[in-house]
Short mmCIF file of C-alpha atoms in Angstrom, two decimals:
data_model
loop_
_atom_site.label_atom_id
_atom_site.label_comp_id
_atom_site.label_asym_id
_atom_site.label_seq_id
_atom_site.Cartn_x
_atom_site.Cartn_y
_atom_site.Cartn_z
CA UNK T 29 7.59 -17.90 -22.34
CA UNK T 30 5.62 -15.15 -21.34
CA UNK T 31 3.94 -12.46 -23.77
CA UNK T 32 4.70 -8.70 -22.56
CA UNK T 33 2.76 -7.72 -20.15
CA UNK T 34 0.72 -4.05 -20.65
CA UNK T 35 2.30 -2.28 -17.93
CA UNK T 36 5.68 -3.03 -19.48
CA UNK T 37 4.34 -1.98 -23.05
CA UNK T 38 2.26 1.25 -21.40
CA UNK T 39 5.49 2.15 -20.19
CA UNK T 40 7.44 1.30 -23.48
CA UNK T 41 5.41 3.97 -24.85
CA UNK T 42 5.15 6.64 -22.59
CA UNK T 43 8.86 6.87 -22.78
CA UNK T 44 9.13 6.68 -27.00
CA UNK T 45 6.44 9.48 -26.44
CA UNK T 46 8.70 11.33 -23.89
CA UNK T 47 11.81 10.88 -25.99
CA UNK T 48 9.65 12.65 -29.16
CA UNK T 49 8.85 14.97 -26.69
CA UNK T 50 12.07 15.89 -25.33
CA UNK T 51 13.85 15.49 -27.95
CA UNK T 52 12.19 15.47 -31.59
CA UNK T 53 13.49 12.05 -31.90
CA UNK T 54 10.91 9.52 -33.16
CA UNK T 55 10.65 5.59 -32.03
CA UNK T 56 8.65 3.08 -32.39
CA UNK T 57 7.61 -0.70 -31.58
CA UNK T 58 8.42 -2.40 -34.35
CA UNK T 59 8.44 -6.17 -32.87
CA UNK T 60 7.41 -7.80 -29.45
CA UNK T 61 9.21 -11.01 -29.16
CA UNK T 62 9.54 -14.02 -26.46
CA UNK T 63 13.22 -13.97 -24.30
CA UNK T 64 16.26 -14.93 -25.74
CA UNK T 65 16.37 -18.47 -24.49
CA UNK T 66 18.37 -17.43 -20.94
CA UNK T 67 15.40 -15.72 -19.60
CA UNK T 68 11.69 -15.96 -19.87
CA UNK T 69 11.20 -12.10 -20.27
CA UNK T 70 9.50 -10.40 -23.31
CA UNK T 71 11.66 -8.12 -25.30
CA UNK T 72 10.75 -5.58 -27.83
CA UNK T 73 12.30 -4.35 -30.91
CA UNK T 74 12.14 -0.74 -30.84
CA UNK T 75 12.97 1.47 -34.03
CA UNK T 76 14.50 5.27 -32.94
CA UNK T 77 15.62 6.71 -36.58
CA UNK T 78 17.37 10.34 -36.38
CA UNK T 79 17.95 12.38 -39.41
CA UNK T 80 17.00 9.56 -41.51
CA UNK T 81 19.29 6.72 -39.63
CA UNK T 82 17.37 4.13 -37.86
CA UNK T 83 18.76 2.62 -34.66
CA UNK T 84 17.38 -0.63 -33.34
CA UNK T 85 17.00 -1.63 -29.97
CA UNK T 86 16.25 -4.82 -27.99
CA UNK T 87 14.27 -3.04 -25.27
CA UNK T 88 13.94 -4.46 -21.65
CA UNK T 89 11.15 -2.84 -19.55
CA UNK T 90 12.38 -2.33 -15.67
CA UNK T 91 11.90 -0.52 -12.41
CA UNK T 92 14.86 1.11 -11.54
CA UNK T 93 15.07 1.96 -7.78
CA UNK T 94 19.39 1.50 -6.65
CA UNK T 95 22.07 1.80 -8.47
CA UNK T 96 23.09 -1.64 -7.53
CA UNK T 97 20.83 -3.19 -10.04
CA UNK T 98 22.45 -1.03 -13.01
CA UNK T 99 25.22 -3.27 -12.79
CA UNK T 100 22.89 -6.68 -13.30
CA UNK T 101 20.97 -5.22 -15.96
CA UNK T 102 24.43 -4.21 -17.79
CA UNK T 103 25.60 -7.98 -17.33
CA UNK T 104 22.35 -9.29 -18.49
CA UNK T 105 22.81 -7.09 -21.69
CA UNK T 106 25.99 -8.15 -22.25
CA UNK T 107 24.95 -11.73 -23.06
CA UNK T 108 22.11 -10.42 -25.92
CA UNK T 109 24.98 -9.72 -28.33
CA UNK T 110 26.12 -6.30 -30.30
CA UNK T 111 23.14 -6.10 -32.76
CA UNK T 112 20.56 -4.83 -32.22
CA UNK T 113 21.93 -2.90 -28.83
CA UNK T 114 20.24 -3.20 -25.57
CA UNK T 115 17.65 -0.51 -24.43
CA UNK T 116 16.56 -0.09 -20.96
CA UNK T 117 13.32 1.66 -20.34
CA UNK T 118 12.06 2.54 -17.11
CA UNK T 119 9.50 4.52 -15.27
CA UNK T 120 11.89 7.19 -13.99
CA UNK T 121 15.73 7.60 -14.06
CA UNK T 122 16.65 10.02 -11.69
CA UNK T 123 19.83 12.29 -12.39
CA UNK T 124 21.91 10.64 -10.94
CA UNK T 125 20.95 6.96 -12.12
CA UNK T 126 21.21 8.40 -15.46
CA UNK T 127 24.93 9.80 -14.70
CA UNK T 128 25.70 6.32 -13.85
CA UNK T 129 24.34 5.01 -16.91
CA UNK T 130 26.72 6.76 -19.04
CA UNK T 131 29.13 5.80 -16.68
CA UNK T 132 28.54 2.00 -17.42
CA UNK T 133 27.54 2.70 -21.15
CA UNK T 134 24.09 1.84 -20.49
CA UNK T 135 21.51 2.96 -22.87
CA UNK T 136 18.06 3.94 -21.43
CA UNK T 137 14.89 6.05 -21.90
CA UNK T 138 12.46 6.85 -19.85
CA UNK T 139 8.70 7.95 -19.75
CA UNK T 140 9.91 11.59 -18.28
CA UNK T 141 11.57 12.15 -21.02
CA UNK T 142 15.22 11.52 -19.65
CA UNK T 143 17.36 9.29 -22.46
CA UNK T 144 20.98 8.46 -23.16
CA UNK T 145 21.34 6.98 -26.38
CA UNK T 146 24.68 6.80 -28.27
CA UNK T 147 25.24 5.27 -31.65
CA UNK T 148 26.72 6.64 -35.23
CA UNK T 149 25.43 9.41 -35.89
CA UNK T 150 24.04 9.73 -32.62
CA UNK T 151 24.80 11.27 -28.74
CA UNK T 152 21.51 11.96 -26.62
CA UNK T 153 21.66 12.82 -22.92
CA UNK T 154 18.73 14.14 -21.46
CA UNK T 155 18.70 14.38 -17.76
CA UNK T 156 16.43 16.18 -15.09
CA UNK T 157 13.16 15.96 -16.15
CA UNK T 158 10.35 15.03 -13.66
CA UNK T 159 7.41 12.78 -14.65
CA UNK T 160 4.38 14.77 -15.25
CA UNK T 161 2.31 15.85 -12.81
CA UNK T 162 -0.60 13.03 -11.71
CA UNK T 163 1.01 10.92 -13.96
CA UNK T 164 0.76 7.24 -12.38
CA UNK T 165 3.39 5.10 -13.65
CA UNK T 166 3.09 1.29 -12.88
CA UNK T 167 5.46 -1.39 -14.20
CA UNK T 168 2.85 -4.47 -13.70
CA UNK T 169 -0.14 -2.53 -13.35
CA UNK T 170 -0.61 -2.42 -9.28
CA UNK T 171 -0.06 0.53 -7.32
CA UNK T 172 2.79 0.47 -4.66
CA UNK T 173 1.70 -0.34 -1.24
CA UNK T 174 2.19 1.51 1.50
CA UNK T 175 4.57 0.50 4.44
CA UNK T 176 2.33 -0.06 6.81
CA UNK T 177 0.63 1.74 10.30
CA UNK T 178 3.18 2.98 12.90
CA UNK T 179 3.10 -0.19 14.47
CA UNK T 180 4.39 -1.97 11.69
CA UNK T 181 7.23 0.53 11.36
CA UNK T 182 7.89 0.09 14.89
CA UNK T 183 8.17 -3.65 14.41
CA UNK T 184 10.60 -3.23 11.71
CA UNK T 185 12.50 -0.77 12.73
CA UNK T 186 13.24 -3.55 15.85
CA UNK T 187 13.73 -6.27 13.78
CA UNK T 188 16.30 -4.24 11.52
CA UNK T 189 17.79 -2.97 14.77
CA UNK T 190 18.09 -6.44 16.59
CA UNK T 191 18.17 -9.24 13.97
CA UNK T 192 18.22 -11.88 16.50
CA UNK T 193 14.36 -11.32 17.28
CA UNK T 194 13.77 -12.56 13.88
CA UNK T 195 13.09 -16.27 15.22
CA UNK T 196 11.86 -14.83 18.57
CA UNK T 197 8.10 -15.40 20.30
CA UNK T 198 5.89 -12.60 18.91
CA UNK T 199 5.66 -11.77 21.90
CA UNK T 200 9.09 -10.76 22.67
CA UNK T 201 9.10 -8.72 19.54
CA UNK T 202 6.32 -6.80 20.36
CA UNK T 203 7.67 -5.49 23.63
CA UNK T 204 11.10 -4.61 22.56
CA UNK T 205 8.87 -2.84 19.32
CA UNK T 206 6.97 -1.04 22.34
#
């Protein structure tokens, strides 16, 4: 089992501090634990208490880049039980991942401040806001790599185009790539 790693928690927290932020709504870490005995991610316990009501949360740190994966992470909640509720924290939900979200009943905060969080005694939805300015946001601590010169765009772009040239002499590839 693997202990969180500090991108995950630096993350964790930027969004509890976003959440205060945005909202006046206060949460904390109050336990980092090993997975659940299907997985071999970290999970935290995180404490959000609202007019004197605490909520607890078994948080799950991801990148969120297609809506696709919404519908994995839902599943993958769906086997940690009803208490305490699943919490997905991310980077950045744009509006429209957020919209679907609420569509699927997914509960999430993020480290721009965007949250939907529903419980009794409880409705957030905060959508729209943009990370802060300079603000570098990693999820395991490396920065995103660029996709490469023109030439390696070219070379994708061809192999996207005509599949086939995936098993083909380098050669040919590089001719059709021009």
């Amino acid at each position: 089992m693997k202990p969180i790693g500090n991108g995950e928690l630096n993350i964790l927290n930027r969004a509890l501090e976003a959440l205060e932020r945005t909202t006046g709504i206060h949460g904390q870490v109050i336990e980092q634990e090993q997975g659940n005995g299907q997985d071999d991610r970290a999970h935290e316990r995180v404490e959000i208490e609202v007019n004197g009501q605490r909520h607890h949360y078994l948080a799950e740190t991801k990148r969120v880049d297609r809506f696709a994966i919404l519908g994995g992470i839902k599943n993958q909640f769906a086997h940690y039980g009803q208490a305490p509720q699943a919490l997905l924290v991310a980077p950045r939900i744009t509006a429209e991942t957020a919209e679907k979200c609420r569509e699927l009943d997914l509960q999430f905060i993020d480290a721009a401040g965007n949250a939907y969080l529903r419980g009794p005694g409880l409705c957030v939805l905060v959508t729209g806001q943009r990370p802060i300015e300079g603000e570098n946001l990693l999820l395991i601590g490396q920065e995103a790599k660029r996709a490469g010169t023109a030439t390696h765009l070219r070379v994708m772009f061809a192999l996207l185009c005509k599949p086939e040239l995936l098993n083909a002499p380098y050669r040919d590839i590089v001719q059709v790539a021009g």
